[in-house]
GROMACS .gro file of C-alpha atoms in nm:
model
  213
    1UNK     CA    1   0.000   0.000   0.000
    2UNK     CA    2   0.114   0.352  -0.073
    3UNK     CA    3   0.251   0.557   0.213
    4UNK     CA    4   0.127   0.914   0.235
    5UNK     CA    5   0.393   1.158   0.353
    6UNK     CA    6   0.302   1.512   0.449
    7UNK     CA    7   0.530   1.762   0.280
    8UNK     CA    8   0.587   2.131   0.340
    9UNK     CA    9   0.431   2.354   0.078
   10UNK     CA   10   0.662   2.598  -0.106
   11UNK     CA   11   0.661   2.940   0.050
   12UNK     CA   12   0.549   3.229  -0.165
   13UNK     CA   13   0.752   3.524  -0.044
   14UNK     CA   14   0.560   3.851  -0.025
   15UNK     CA   15   0.630   4.199   0.098
   16UNK     CA   16   0.632   4.094   0.463
   17UNK     CA   17   0.781   3.745   0.438
   18UNK     CA   18   1.120   3.658   0.590
   19UNK     CA   19   1.423   3.591   0.375
   20UNK     CA   20   1.471   3.217   0.352
   21UNK     CA   21   1.839   3.209   0.254
   22UNK     CA   22   2.121   3.435   0.358
   23UNK     CA   23   2.241   3.449  -0.003
   24UNK     CA   24   1.911   3.581  -0.137
   25UNK     CA   25   1.946   3.911  -0.322
   26UNK     CA   26   1.654   4.149  -0.298
   27UNK     CA   27   1.583   4.504  -0.408
   28UNK     CA   28   1.296   4.673  -0.230
   29UNK     CA   29   1.171   5.023  -0.171
   30UNK     CA   30   0.889   5.269  -0.221
   31UNK     CA   31   0.774   5.460  -0.527
   32UNK     CA   32   0.630   5.808  -0.470
   33UNK     CA   33   0.539   6.109  -0.679
   34UNK     CA   34   0.690   6.456  -0.646
   35UNK     CA   35   0.443   6.532  -0.367
   36UNK     CA   36   0.545   6.228  -0.164
   37UNK     CA   37   0.228   6.027  -0.237
   38UNK     CA   38   0.263   5.654  -0.314
   39UNK     CA   39   0.231   5.554  -0.679
   40UNK     CA   40   0.031   5.231  -0.676
   41UNK     CA   41   0.092   5.004  -0.973
   42UNK     CA   42   0.416   5.172  -1.078
   43UNK     CA   43   0.617   4.936  -1.296
   44UNK     CA   44   0.968   4.855  -1.172
   45UNK     CA   45   1.246   4.702  -1.381
   46UNK     CA   46   1.595   4.591  -1.285
   47UNK     CA   47   1.854   4.609  -1.562
   48UNK     CA   48   2.199   4.454  -1.560
   49UNK     CA   49   2.455   4.470  -1.841
   50UNK     CA   50   2.194   4.610  -2.079
   51UNK     CA   51   1.930   4.343  -2.016
   52UNK     CA   52   1.626   4.344  -1.789
   53UNK     CA   53   1.667   4.066  -1.534
   54UNK     CA   54   1.363   4.127  -1.314
   55UNK     CA   55   1.035   4.317  -1.307
   56UNK     CA   56   0.780   4.406  -1.043
   57UNK     CA   57   0.500   4.645  -0.951
   58UNK     CA   58   0.433   4.872  -0.654
   59UNK     CA   59   0.147   4.785  -0.421
   60UNK     CA   60  -0.123   5.026  -0.298
   61UNK     CA   61   0.131   5.182  -0.061
   62UNK     CA   62   0.388   5.228  -0.336
   63UNK     CA   63   0.605   4.950  -0.189
   64UNK     CA   64   0.775   4.681  -0.394
   65UNK     CA   65   1.009   4.387  -0.339
   66UNK     CA   66   1.196   4.211  -0.618
   67UNK     CA   67   1.407   3.895  -0.589
   68UNK     CA   68   1.713   3.886  -0.815
   69UNK     CA   69   1.727   3.518  -0.901
   70UNK     CA   70   1.959   3.539  -1.204
   71UNK     CA   71   2.176   3.836  -1.116
   72UNK     CA   72   2.556   3.848  -1.129
   73UNK     CA   73   2.768   4.065  -0.901
   74UNK     CA   74   2.765   4.351  -1.151
   75UNK     CA   75   2.584   4.665  -1.022
   76UNK     CA   76   2.235   4.706  -1.165
   77UNK     CA   77   2.010   4.995  -1.268
   78UNK     CA   78   1.658   5.024  -1.129
   79UNK     CA   79   1.377   5.213  -1.302
   80UNK     CA   80   1.015   5.287  -1.217
   81UNK     CA   81   0.744   5.431  -1.439
   82UNK     CA   82   0.377   5.518  -1.428
   83UNK     CA   83   0.205   5.692  -1.716
   84UNK     CA   84   0.437   5.967  -1.836
   85UNK     CA   85   0.634   5.978  -1.512
   86UNK     CA   86   0.945   5.785  -1.427
   87UNK     CA   87   1.277   5.769  -1.249
   88UNK     CA   88   1.608   5.583  -1.240
   89UNK     CA   89   1.865   5.477  -0.981
   90UNK     CA   90   2.193   5.376  -1.144
   91UNK     CA   91   2.474   5.158  -1.009
   92UNK     CA   92   2.284   4.976  -0.734
   93UNK     CA   93   2.510   4.714  -0.569
   94UNK     CA   94   2.408   4.351  -0.609
   95UNK     CA   95   2.493   4.152  -0.298
   96UNK     CA   96   2.328   3.914  -0.051
   97UNK     CA   97   2.056   4.077   0.154
   98UNK     CA   98   1.817   4.360   0.076
   99UNK     CA   99   1.913   4.682  -0.101
  100UNK     CA  100   1.678   4.974  -0.038
  101UNK     CA  101   1.597   5.172  -0.354
  102UNK     CA  102   1.331   5.442  -0.318
  103UNK     CA  103   1.236   5.635  -0.630
  104UNK     CA  104   1.051   5.963  -0.676
  105UNK     CA  105   0.876   5.985  -1.011
  106UNK     CA  106   0.906   6.299  -1.221
  107UNK     CA  107   0.778   6.393  -1.570
  108UNK     CA  108   0.971   6.156  -1.794
  109UNK     CA  109   0.892   6.208  -2.162
  110UNK     CA  110   1.254   6.162  -2.271
  111UNK     CA  111   1.225   6.200  -2.649
  112UNK     CA  112   0.921   6.317  -2.844
  113UNK     CA  113   0.858   6.436  -3.196
  114UNK     CA  114   0.661   6.402  -3.514
  115UNK     CA  115   0.676   6.245  -3.859
  116UNK     CA  116   0.519   6.481  -4.111
  117UNK     CA  117   0.507   6.492  -4.489
  118UNK     CA  118   0.666   6.781  -4.675
  119UNK     CA  119   0.326   6.953  -4.683
  120UNK     CA  120   0.304   6.915  -4.301
  121UNK     CA  121   0.034   6.645  -4.318
  122UNK     CA  122   0.078   6.376  -4.049
  123UNK     CA  123   0.224   6.037  -4.133
  124UNK     CA  124   0.054   5.769  -3.925
  125UNK     CA  125   0.195   5.429  -3.818
  126UNK     CA  126   0.556   5.515  -3.898
  127UNK     CA  127   0.794   5.293  -3.701
  128UNK     CA  128   1.031   5.510  -3.495
  129UNK     CA  129   1.323   5.358  -3.305
  130UNK     CA  130   1.557   5.479  -3.033
  131UNK     CA  131   1.909   5.338  -3.049
  132UNK     CA  132   2.183   5.348  -2.789
  133UNK     CA  133   2.456   5.558  -2.950
  134UNK     CA  134   2.768   5.344  -2.923
  135UNK     CA  135   2.964   5.447  -3.232
  136UNK     CA  136   2.985   5.775  -3.420
  137UNK     CA  137   2.903   5.900  -3.768
  138UNK     CA  138   3.268   5.965  -3.846
  139UNK     CA  139   3.336   5.593  -3.799
  140UNK     CA  140   3.073   5.501  -4.057
  141UNK     CA  141   2.999   5.767  -4.320
  142UNK     CA  142   2.761   5.520  -4.491
  143UNK     CA  143   2.507   5.609  -4.222
  144UNK     CA  144   2.418   5.918  -4.427
  145UNK     CA  145   2.284   5.677  -4.690
  146UNK     CA  146   2.052   5.521  -4.434
  147UNK     CA  147   2.267   5.229  -4.318
  148UNK     CA  148   2.278   5.141  -3.950
  149UNK     CA  149   2.595   5.152  -3.748
  150UNK     CA  150   2.654   4.786  -3.648
  151UNK     CA  151   2.736   4.866  -3.285
  152UNK     CA  152   2.416   5.067  -3.225
  153UNK     CA  153   2.157   4.880  -3.018
  154UNK     CA  154   1.782   4.929  -3.058
  155UNK     CA  155   1.642   5.022  -2.716
  156UNK     CA  156   1.272   5.067  -2.791
  157UNK     CA  157   1.017   5.130  -3.067
  158UNK     CA  158   0.703   5.336  -3.118
  159UNK     CA  159   0.448   5.398  -3.394
  160UNK     CA  160   0.333   5.747  -3.481
  161UNK     CA  161  -0.032   5.823  -3.398
  162UNK     CA  162  -0.299   5.973  -3.623
  163UNK     CA  163  -0.135   6.315  -3.578
  164UNK     CA  164   0.208   6.181  -3.672
  165UNK     CA  165   0.332   6.214  -3.314
  166UNK     CA  166   0.548   5.979  -3.106
  167UNK     CA  167   0.708   5.979  -2.763
  168UNK     CA  168   0.949   5.767  -2.560
  169UNK     CA  169   0.907   5.768  -2.184
  170UNK     CA  170   1.165   5.716  -1.908
  171UNK     CA  171   1.473   5.633  -2.112
  172UNK     CA  172   1.783   5.567  -1.904
  173UNK     CA  173   2.017   5.869  -1.892
  174UNK     CA  174   2.259   5.836  -2.182
  175UNK     CA  175   2.325   5.908  -2.549
  176UNK     CA  176   2.085   5.797  -2.821
  177UNK     CA  177   2.002   5.824  -3.189
  178UNK     CA  178   1.652   5.826  -3.337
  179UNK     CA  179   1.551   5.684  -3.672
  180UNK     CA  180   1.231   5.607  -3.858
  181UNK     CA  181   1.152   5.340  -4.114
  182UNK     CA  182   1.024   5.443  -4.454
  183UNK     CA  183   0.988   5.218  -4.760
  184UNK     CA  184   1.330   5.104  -4.873
  185UNK     CA  185   1.544   5.283  -4.617
  186UNK     CA  186   1.606   5.414  -4.267
  187UNK     CA  187   1.602   5.787  -4.198
  188UNK     CA  188   1.808   5.911  -3.903
  189UNK     CA  189   1.722   6.229  -3.719
  190UNK     CA  190   1.974   6.495  -3.823
  191UNK     CA  191   2.185   6.233  -4.003
  192UNK     CA  192   2.240   6.037  -3.683
  193UNK     CA  193   2.317   6.322  -3.447
  194UNK     CA  194   2.360   6.202  -3.088
  195UNK     CA  195   2.088   6.310  -2.845
  196UNK     CA  196   2.164   6.338  -2.474
  197UNK     CA  197   1.889   6.223  -2.236
  198UNK     CA  198   1.928   6.351  -1.882
  199UNK     CA  199   1.666   6.345  -1.606
  200UNK     CA  200   1.339   6.524  -1.682
  201UNK     CA  201   1.480   6.711  -1.982
  202UNK     CA  202   1.272   6.642  -2.296
  203UNK     CA  203   1.447   6.612  -2.633
  204UNK     CA  204   1.264   6.686  -2.958
  205UNK     CA  205   1.316   6.488  -3.280
  206UNK     CA  206   1.094   6.596  -3.570
  207UNK     CA  207   1.106   6.427  -3.911
  208UNK     CA  208   0.998   6.575  -4.246
  209UNK     CA  209   0.955   6.299  -4.502
  210UNK     CA  210   0.843   6.257  -4.859
  211UNK     CA  211   0.491   6.108  -4.859
  212UNK     CA  212   0.463   5.730  -4.902
  213UNK     CA  213   0.198   5.460  -4.892
   0.00000   0.00000   0.00000
């Protein structure tokens, strides 16, 4: 006959649960707005070496707790966003125990702009991309013909709306290029000029393009 053995159920660790192992790595904190009020539902991401390794969301009190199960010892960057507000904390140490990272959200439309035809009519559903600017135009003059610099990395995408407008929210502070896709080629904003994103400063990138179908 089969022997029934009672086993312990796995513990689901929540905001108030104890840490089971001394080697566990956790990032926790509170997300608030500029007035100090909690931002419930704010989306939190933990990035390491250019890749997102963990995500979470703030509770009704703005609190969050994220376990770093696949993290190395390299410092990480933590971001939080809600609507058009966001914030970053760069260079957070990754080590056993809990690291406290509180973030205050500020207006965070990092790059915005438009894609308009030469007669100023809006171009809808144009794919616009933000790329991490790793190389430079002088290293690859072919960029002026619409070719991508191999070392550039696409960070995020957006489609223009019915007014030809686009926006990118809460980009990590750094240097970027913006390009849009049109039939047969890529068009870089100002021939691939580097745009600096810093804090709440908003950068504009407007395109004027020949009409296409």
